[in-house]
CSV table of C-alpha atoms and ligand atoms in Angstrom, one decimal:
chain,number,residue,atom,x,y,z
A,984,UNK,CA,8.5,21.0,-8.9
A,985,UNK,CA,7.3,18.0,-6.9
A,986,UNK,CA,4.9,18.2,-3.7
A,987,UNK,CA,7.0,16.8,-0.4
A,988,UNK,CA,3.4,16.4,1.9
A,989,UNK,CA,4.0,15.9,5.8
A,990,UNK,CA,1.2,16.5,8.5
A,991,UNK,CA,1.7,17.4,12.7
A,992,UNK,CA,-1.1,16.1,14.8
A,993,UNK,CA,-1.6,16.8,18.4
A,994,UNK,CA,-5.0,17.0,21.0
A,995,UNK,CA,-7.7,18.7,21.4
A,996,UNK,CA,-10.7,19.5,23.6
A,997,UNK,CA,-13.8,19.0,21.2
A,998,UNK,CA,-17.0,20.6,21.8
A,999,UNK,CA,-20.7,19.6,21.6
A,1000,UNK,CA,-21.1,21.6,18.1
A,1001,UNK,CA,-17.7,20.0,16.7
A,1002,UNK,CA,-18.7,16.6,17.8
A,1003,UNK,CA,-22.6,16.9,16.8
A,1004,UNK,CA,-20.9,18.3,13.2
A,1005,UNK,CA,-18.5,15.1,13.1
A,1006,UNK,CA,-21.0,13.0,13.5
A,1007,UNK,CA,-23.3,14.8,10.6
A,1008,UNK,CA,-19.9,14.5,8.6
A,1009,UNK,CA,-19.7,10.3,9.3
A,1010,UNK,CA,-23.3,9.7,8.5
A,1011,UNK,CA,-22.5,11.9,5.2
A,1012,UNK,CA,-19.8,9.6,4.3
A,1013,UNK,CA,-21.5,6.3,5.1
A,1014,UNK,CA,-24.5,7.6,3.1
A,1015,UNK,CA,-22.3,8.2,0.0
A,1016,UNK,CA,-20.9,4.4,0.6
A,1017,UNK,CA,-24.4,3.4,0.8
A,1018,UNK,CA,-24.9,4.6,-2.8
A,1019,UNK,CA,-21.8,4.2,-3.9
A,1020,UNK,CA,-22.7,0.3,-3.2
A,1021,UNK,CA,-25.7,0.0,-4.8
A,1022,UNK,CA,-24.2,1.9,-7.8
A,1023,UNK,CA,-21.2,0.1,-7.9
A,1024,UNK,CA,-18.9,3.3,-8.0
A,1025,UNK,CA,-16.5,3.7,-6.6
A,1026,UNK,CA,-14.4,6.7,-8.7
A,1027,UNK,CA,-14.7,10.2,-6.9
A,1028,UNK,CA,-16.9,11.9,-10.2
A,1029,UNK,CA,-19.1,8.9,-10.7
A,1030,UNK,CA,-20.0,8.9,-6.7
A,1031,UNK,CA,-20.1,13.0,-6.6
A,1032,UNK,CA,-22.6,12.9,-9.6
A,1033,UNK,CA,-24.9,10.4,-7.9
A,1034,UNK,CA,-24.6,11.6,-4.1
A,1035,UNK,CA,-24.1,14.8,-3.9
A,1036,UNK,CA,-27.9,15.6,-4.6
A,1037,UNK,CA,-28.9,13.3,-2.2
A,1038,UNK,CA,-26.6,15.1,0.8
A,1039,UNK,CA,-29.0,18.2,0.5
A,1040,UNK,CA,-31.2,17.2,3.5
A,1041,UNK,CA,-28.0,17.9,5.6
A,1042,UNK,CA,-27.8,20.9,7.2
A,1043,UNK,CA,-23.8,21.7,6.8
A,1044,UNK,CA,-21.4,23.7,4.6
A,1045,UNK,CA,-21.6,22.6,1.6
A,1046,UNK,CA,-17.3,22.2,1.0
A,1047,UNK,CA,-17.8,19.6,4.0
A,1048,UNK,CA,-20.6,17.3,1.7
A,1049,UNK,CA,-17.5,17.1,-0.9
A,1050,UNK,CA,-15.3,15.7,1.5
A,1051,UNK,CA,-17.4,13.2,2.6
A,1052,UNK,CA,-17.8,12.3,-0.9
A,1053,UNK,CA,-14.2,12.0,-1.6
A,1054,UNK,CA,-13.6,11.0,1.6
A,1055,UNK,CA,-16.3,7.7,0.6
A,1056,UNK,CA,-14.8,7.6,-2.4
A,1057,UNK,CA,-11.1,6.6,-0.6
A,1058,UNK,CA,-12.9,3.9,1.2
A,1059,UNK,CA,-14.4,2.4,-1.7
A,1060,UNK,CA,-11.4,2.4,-4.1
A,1061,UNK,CA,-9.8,0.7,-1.1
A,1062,UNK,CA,-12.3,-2.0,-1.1
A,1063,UNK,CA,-12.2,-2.5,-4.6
A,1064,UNK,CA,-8.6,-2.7,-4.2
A,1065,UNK,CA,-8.9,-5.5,-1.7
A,1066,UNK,CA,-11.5,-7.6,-3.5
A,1067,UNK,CA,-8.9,-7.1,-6.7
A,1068,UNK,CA,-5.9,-8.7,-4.8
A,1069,UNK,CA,-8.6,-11.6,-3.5
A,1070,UNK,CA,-9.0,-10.4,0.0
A,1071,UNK,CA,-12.3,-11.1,2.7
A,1072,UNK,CA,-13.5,-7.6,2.6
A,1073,UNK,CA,-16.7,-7.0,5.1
A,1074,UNK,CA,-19.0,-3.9,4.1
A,1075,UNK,CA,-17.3,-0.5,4.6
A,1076,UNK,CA,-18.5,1.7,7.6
A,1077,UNK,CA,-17.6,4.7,9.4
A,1078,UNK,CA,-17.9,4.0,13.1
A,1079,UNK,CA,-16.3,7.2,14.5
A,1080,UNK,CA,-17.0,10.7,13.7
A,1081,UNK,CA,-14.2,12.9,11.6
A,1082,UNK,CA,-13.9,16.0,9.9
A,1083,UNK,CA,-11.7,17.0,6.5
A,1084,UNK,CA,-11.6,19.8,5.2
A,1085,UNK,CA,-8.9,21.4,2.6
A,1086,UNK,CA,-11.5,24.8,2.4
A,1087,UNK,CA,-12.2,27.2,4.6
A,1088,UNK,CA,-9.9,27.0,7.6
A,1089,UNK,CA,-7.0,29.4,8.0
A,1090,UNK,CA,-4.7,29.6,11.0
A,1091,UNK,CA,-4.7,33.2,12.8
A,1092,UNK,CA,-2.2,33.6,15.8
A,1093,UNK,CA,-1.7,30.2,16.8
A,1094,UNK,CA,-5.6,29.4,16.7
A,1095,UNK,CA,-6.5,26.9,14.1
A,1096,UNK,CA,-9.9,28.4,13.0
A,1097,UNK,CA,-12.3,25.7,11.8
A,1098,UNK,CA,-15.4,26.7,10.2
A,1099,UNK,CA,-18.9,25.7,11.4
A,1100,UNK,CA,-21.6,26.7,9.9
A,1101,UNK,CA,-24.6,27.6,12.6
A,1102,UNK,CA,-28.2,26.8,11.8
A,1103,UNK,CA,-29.8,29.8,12.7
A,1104,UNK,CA,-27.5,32.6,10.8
A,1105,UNK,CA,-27.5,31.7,7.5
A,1106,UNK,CA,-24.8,30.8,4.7
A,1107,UNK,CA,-23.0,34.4,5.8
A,1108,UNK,CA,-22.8,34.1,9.4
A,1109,UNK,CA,-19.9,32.0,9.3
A,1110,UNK,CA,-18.8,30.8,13.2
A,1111,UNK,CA,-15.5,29.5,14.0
A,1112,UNK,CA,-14.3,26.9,16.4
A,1113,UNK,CA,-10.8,27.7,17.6
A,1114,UNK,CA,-8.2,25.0,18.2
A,1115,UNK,CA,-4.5,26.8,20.2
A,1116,UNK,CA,-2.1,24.4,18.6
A,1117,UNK,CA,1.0,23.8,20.5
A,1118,UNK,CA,4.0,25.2,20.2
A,1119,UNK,CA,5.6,22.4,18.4
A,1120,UNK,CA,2.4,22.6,15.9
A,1121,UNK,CA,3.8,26.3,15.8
A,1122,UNK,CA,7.0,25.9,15.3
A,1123,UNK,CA,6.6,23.7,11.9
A,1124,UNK,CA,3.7,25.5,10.7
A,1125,UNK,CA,5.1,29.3,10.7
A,1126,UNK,CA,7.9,28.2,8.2
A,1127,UNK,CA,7.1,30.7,5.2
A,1128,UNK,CA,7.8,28.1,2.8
A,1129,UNK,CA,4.8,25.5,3.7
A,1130,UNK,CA,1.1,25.7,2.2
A,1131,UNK,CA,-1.5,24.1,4.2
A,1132,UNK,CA,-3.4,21.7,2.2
A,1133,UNK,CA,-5.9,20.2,4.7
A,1134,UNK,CA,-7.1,19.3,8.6
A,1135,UNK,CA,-8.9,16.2,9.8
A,1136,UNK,CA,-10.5,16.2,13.4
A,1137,UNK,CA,-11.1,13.0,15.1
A,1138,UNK,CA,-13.8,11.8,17.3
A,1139,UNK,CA,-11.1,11.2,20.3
A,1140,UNK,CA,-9.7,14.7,20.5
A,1141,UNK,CA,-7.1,14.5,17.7
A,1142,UNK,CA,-6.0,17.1,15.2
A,1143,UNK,CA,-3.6,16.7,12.2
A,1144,UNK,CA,-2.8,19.7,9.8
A,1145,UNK,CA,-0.9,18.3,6.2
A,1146,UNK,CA,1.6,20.8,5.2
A,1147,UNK,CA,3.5,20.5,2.1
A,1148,UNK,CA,6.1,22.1,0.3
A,1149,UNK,CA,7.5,22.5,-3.0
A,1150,UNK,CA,10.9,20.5,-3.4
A,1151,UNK,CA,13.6,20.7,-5.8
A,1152,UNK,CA,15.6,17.3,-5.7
A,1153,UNK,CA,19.0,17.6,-5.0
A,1154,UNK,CA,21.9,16.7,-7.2
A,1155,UNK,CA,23.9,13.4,-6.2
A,1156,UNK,CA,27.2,12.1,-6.3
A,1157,UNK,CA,26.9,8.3,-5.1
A,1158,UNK,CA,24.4,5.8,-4.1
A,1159,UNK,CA,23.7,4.0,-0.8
A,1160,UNK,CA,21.5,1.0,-0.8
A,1161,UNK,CA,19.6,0.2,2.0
A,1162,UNK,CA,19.4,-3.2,3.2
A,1163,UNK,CA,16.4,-4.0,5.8
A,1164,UNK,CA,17.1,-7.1,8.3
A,1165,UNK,CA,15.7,-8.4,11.2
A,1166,UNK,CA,17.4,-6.7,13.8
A,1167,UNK,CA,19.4,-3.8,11.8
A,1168,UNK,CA,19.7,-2.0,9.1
A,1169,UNK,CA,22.4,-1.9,6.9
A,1170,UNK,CA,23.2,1.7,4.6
A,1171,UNK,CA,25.8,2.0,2.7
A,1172,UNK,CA,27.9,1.3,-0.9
A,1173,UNK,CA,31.6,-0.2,-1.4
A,1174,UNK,CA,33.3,2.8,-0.1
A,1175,UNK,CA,31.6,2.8,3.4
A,1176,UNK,CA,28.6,1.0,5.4
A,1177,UNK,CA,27.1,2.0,8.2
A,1178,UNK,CA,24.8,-0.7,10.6
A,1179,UNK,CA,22.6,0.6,12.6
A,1180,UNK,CA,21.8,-2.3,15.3
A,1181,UNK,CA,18.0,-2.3,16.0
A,1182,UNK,CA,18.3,-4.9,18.0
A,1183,UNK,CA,16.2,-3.7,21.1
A,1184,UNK,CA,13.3,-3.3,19.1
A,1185,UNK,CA,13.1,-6.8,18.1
A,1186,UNK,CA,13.1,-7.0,22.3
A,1187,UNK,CA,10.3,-4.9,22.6
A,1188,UNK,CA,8.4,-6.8,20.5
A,1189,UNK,CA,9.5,-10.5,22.3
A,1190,UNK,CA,8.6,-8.9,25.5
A,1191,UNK,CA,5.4,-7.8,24.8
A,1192,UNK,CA,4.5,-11.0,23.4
A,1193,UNK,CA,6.0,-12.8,26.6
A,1194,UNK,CA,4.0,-10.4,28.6
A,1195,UNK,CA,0.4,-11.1,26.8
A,1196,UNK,CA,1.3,-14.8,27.1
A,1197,UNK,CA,1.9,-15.0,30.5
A,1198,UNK,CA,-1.5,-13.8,31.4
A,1199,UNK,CA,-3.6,-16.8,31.3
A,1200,UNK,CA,-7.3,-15.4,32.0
A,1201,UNK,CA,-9.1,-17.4,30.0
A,1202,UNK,CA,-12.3,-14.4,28.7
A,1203,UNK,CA,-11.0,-13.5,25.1
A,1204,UNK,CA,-12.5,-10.0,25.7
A,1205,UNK,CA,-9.8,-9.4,28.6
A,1206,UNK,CA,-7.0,-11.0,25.9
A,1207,UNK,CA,-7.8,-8.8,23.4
A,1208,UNK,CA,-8.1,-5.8,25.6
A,1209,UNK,CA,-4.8,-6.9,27.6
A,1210,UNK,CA,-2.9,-7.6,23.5
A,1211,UNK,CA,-4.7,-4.1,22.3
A,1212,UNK,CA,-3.0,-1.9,25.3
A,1213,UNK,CA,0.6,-3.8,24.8
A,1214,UNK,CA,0.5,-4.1,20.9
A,1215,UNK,CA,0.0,-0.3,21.2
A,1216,UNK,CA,2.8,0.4,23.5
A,1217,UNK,CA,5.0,-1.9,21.8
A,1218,UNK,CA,4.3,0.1,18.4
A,1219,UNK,CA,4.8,3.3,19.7
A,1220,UNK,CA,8.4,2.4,21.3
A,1221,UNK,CA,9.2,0.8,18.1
A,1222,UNK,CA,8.3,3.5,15.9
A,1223,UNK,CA,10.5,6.0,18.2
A,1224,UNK,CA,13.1,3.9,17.6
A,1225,UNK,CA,12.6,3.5,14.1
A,1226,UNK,CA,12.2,7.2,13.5
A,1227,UNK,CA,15.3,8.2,15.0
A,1228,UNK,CA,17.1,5.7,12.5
A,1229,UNK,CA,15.4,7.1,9.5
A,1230,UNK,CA,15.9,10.7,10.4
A,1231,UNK,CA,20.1,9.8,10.9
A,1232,UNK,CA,20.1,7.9,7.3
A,1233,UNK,CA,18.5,10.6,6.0
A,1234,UNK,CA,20.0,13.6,7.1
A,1235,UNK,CA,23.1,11.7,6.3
A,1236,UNK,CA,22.1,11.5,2.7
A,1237,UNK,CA,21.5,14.9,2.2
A,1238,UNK,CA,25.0,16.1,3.8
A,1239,UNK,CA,26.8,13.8,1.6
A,1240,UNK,CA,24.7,14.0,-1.3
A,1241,UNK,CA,24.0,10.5,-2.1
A,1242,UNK,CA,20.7,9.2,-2.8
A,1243,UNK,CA,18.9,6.1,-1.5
A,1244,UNK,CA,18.2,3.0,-3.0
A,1245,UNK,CA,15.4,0.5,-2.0
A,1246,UNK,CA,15.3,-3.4,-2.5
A,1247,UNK,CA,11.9,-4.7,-3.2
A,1248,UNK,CA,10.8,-7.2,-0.5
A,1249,UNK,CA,8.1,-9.1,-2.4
A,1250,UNK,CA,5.5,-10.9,-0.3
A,1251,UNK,CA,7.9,-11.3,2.5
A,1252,UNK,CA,4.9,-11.9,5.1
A,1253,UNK,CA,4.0,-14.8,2.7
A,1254,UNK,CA,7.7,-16.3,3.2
A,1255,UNK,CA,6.9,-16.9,6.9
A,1256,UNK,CA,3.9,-18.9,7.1
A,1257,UNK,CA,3.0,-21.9,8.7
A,1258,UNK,CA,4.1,-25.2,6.7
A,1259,UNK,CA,7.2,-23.4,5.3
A,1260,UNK,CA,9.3,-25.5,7.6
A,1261,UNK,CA,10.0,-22.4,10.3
A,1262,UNK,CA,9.5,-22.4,14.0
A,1263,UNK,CA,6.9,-20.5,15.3
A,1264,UNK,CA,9.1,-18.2,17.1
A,1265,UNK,CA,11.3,-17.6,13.9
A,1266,UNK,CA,8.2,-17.0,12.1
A,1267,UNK,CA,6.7,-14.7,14.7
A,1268,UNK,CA,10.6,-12.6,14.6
A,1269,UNK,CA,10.0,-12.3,11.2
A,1270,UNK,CA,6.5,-11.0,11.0
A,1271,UNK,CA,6.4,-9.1,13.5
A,1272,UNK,CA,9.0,-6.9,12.4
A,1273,UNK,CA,8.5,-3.8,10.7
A,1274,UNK,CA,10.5,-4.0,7.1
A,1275,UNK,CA,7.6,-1.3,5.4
A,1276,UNK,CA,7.6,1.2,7.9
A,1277,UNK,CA,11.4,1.8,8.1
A,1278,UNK,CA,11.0,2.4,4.2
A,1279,UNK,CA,7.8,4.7,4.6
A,1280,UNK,CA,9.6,6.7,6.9
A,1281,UNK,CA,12.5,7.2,5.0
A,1282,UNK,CA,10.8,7.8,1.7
A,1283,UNK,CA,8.7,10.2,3.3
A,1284,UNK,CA,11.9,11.7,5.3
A,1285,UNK,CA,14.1,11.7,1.9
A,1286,UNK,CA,11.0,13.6,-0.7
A,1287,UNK,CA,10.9,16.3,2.4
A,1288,UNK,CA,14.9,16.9,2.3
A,1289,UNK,CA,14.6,16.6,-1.4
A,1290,UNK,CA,17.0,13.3,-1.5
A,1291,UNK,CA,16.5,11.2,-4.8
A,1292,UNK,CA,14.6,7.9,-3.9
A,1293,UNK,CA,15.6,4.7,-6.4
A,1294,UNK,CA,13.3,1.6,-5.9
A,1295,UNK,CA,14.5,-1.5,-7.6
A,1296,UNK,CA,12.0,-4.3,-8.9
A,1297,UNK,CA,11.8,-7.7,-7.9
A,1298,UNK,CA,13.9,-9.1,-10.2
A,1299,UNK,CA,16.7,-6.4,-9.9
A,1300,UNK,CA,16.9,-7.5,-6.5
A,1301,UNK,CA,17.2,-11.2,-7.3
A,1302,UNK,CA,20.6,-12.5,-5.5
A,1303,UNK,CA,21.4,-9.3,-3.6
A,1304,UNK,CA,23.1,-11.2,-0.8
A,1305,UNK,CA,24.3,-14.4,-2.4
A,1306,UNK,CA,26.4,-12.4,-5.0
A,1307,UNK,CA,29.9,-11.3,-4.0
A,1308,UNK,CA,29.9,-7.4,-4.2
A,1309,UNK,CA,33.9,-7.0,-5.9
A,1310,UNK,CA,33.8,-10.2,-8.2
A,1311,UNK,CA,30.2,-11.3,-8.8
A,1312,UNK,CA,30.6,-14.6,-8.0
A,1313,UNK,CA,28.3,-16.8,-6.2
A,1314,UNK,CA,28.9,-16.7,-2.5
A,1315,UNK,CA,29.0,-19.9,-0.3
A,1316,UNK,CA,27.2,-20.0,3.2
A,1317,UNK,CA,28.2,-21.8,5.8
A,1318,UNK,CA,26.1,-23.2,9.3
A,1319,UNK,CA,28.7,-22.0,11.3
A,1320,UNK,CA,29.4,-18.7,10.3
A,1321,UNK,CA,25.4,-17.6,9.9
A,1322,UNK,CA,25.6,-13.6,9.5
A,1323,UNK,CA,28.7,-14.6,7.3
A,1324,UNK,CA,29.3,-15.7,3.2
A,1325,UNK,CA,32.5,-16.8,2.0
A,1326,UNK,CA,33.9,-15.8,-1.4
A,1327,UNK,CA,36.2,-18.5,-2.7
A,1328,UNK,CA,37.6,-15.8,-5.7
A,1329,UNK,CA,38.6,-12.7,-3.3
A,1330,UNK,CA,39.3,-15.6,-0.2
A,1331,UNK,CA,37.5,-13.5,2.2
A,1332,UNK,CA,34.5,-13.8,4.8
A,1333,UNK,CA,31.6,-11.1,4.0
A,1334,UNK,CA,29.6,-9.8,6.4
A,1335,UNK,CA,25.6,-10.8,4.7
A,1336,UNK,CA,23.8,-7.7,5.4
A,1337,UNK,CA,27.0,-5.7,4.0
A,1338,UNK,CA,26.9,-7.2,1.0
A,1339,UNK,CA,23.5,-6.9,0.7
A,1340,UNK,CA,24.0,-2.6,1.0
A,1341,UNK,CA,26.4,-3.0,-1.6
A,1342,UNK,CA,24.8,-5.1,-4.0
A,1343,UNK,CA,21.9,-3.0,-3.5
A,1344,UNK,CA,24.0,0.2,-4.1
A,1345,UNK,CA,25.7,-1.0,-7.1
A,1346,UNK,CA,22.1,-2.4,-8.6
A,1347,UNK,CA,21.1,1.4,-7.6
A,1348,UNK,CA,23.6,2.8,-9.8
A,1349,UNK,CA,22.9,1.4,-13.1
A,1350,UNK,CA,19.3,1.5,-12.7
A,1351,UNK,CA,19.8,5.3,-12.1
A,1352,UNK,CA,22.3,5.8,-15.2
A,1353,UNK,CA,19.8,3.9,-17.5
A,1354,UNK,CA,17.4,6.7,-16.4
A,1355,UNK,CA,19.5,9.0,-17.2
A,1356,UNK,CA,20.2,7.4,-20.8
A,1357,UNK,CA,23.4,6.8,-19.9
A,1358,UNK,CA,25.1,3.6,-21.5
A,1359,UNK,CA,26.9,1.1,-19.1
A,1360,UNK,CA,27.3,-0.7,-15.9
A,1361,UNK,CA,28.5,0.0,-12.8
A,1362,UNK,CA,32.3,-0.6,-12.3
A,1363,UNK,CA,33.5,-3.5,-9.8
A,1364,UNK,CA,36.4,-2.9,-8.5
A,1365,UNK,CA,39.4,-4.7,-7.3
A,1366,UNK,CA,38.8,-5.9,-3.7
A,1367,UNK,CA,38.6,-3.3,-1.2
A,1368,UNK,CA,37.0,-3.5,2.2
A,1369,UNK,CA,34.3,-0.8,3.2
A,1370,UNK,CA,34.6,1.4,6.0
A,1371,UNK,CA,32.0,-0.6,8.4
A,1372,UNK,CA,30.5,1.6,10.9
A,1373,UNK,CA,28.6,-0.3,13.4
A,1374,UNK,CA,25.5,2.4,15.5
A,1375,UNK,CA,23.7,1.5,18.4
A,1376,UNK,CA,20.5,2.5,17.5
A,1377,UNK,CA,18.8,2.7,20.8
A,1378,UNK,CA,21.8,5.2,22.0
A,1379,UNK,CA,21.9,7.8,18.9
A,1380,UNK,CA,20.8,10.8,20.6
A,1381,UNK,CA,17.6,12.6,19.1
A,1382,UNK,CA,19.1,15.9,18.9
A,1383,UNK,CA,21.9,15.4,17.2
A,1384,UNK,CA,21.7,17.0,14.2
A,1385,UNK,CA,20.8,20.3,15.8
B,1867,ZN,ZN1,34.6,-12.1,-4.6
């Protein structure tokens, strides 16, 4: 059965031993990086084989030294990654101390017990530092059916514990297709669409940058400091936002049974760059808004509830929202009518992003039956209009799936 991995992080107060045994832990990892440079390796046995001899001369447990090993190991396959794809890479370094462990640490009443190992008792004297977690860390973690993979601590005060779960993916009887736009996002297939209208995020996002412009101290270190603070507010109300969408489409899915199909938004930063004939406001809208993240969330969301994931390919998603979803036929656009297509065959307006679901749906559909080895394409039908469902997003209440 496939592994559905989720992780709950919340504060707490480090102290001198956790932070002196972080900081053993980053200069572990940056000394693996170190060799791992001058070796040129970068896979996890190659770097293990070379480092791990040299990590004897620090004094911790010795499950931590193959963290940091792996844990360098991530950071170089990352490099290597960037370099491949032809971007400036600088050389990797840990600035802040962490700890990850997947060995040793068990959770006993409420008290996440991480082991420290003290220098004056020996491999058997093993010491403990206690984290309470809260009762929200509580409440997820005492679920019978979870495993605790791992735990990384973070220099400022943070603790996340990964809990996964074994998942069995649920049977479906249709297909929605999941069309991400600037300022909504569309779910649905021919039968019925639902919009969810995510328009205050994209006014988050034009008021922060209205607010960082209109302070015009001219000491970049102020700027960056001023941006930093609102870029960070301005994530954390959009991803609130974003998350109560993704846990409606979701736990919509799974009542109805359907599973969720993604278009595949090739190099859409790359459509928005200066000289492509866009104004810079358009091309800040556009790139400034978060099409990945509303995926990642509902991926993640959909493997935990066990709802099947379909992701098309570029070229399955050619034409998505210039084809008419009944008849196939090209659609034509028109200035006035901007959110709008008109299909000449069925002599009927379309709303763009809903035929974008649909499409999306249908494309959904056969990719699915091919998998399945099953022969032939998705029916069109005769000319029916979807039940269009149009959700505030910034009103749907958080609880309401309780
Ligand atoms: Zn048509």
């Amino acid at each position: 059965m496939p592994l559905a991995i989720k992780s709950v992080k919340q504060c707490f107060a480090p102290t001198q031993q956790v932070v002196e045994l972080m900081e053993i832990f980053r200069q572990m990892v940056n000394h693996c990086i170190r060799i791992g440079l001058e070796n040129e390796a970068s896979t996890l046995k190659r770097l293990s084989s070379l480092s791990y001899s040299q990590l004897a001369e620090y004094e911790v447990i010795s499950y931590y030294k193959l963290h940091a090993i792996s844990k360098a190991a991530g950071i170089l396959a990352n490099r290597k990654q960037s370099i491949k794809r032809g971007r400036k890479t600088k050389t990797p370094y840990l600035r802040k101390g962490i700890l990850v462990s997947c060995y040793g640490f068990k959770i006993v009443d409420g008290i996440l017990k991480v082991p420290i190992l003290l220098e004056h008792m020996g491999p058997k004297g093993m010491t403990y530092f206690d984290i309470p977690l809260n009762m929200h860390t509580q409440e997820i973690l005492s679920d019978a059916s979870v495993t605790l993979p791992s735990f990384i601590l973070t220099a400022n005060g943070t603790v996340s514990v990964c809990y996964s779960k074994e998942i069995a993916e649920k049977e479906c009887t249709s297909i929605k297709g999941v069309d991400r736009n600037l300022g909504n996002l569309t779910v649905g297939n021919d039968r019925n669409v639902i919009q969810y209208n995510l328009s205050e995020a994209a006014d988050i996002v034009e008021n922060t940058r209205s607010i960082v412009q209109s302070l015009k101290r001219n000491d970049v270190r102020i700027r960056k400091r001023i941006a930093s603070k609102y870029g960070k507010r301005r994530k954390n109300r959009v991803q609130q936002l974003l998350h109560r969408v993704s846990k409606r489409v979701v736990a919509e899915a799974r009542e109805e049974g359907t599973a969720i199909v993604f278009e595949k938004l090739t190099h859409i930063r790359r459509m928005y760059q200066r000289g492509n004939y866009q104004g810079k406001n358009y091309r800040y809208r556009l790139n400034s808004w978060p099409f990945s993240e509303m995926k990642r969330q509902i991926a993640y969301k959909a493997q935990w509830e066990g709802v099947p994931i379909i992701q098309l390919s570029t070229s399955e998603t050619k034409g998505t929202s210039q084809l008419c979803p009944q008849c196939g036929k090209r659609l034509q656009e028109d200035r006035l009518h901007r959110r709008e297509s008109y299909c000449q065959e069925c002599d009927r307006w379309l709303d763009r992003d809903v035929v974008a679901a649909m499409n999306i749906a249908r494309k959904g559909a056969e990719v699915f039956q091919r998998s399945q080895g099953l022969a032939g394409e998705a029916m069109r039908g005769n000319p029916t209009t979807p039940v269009i469902l149009r959700v505030n997003a910034s009103k749907l209440a958080c609880r309401m799936e309780r």
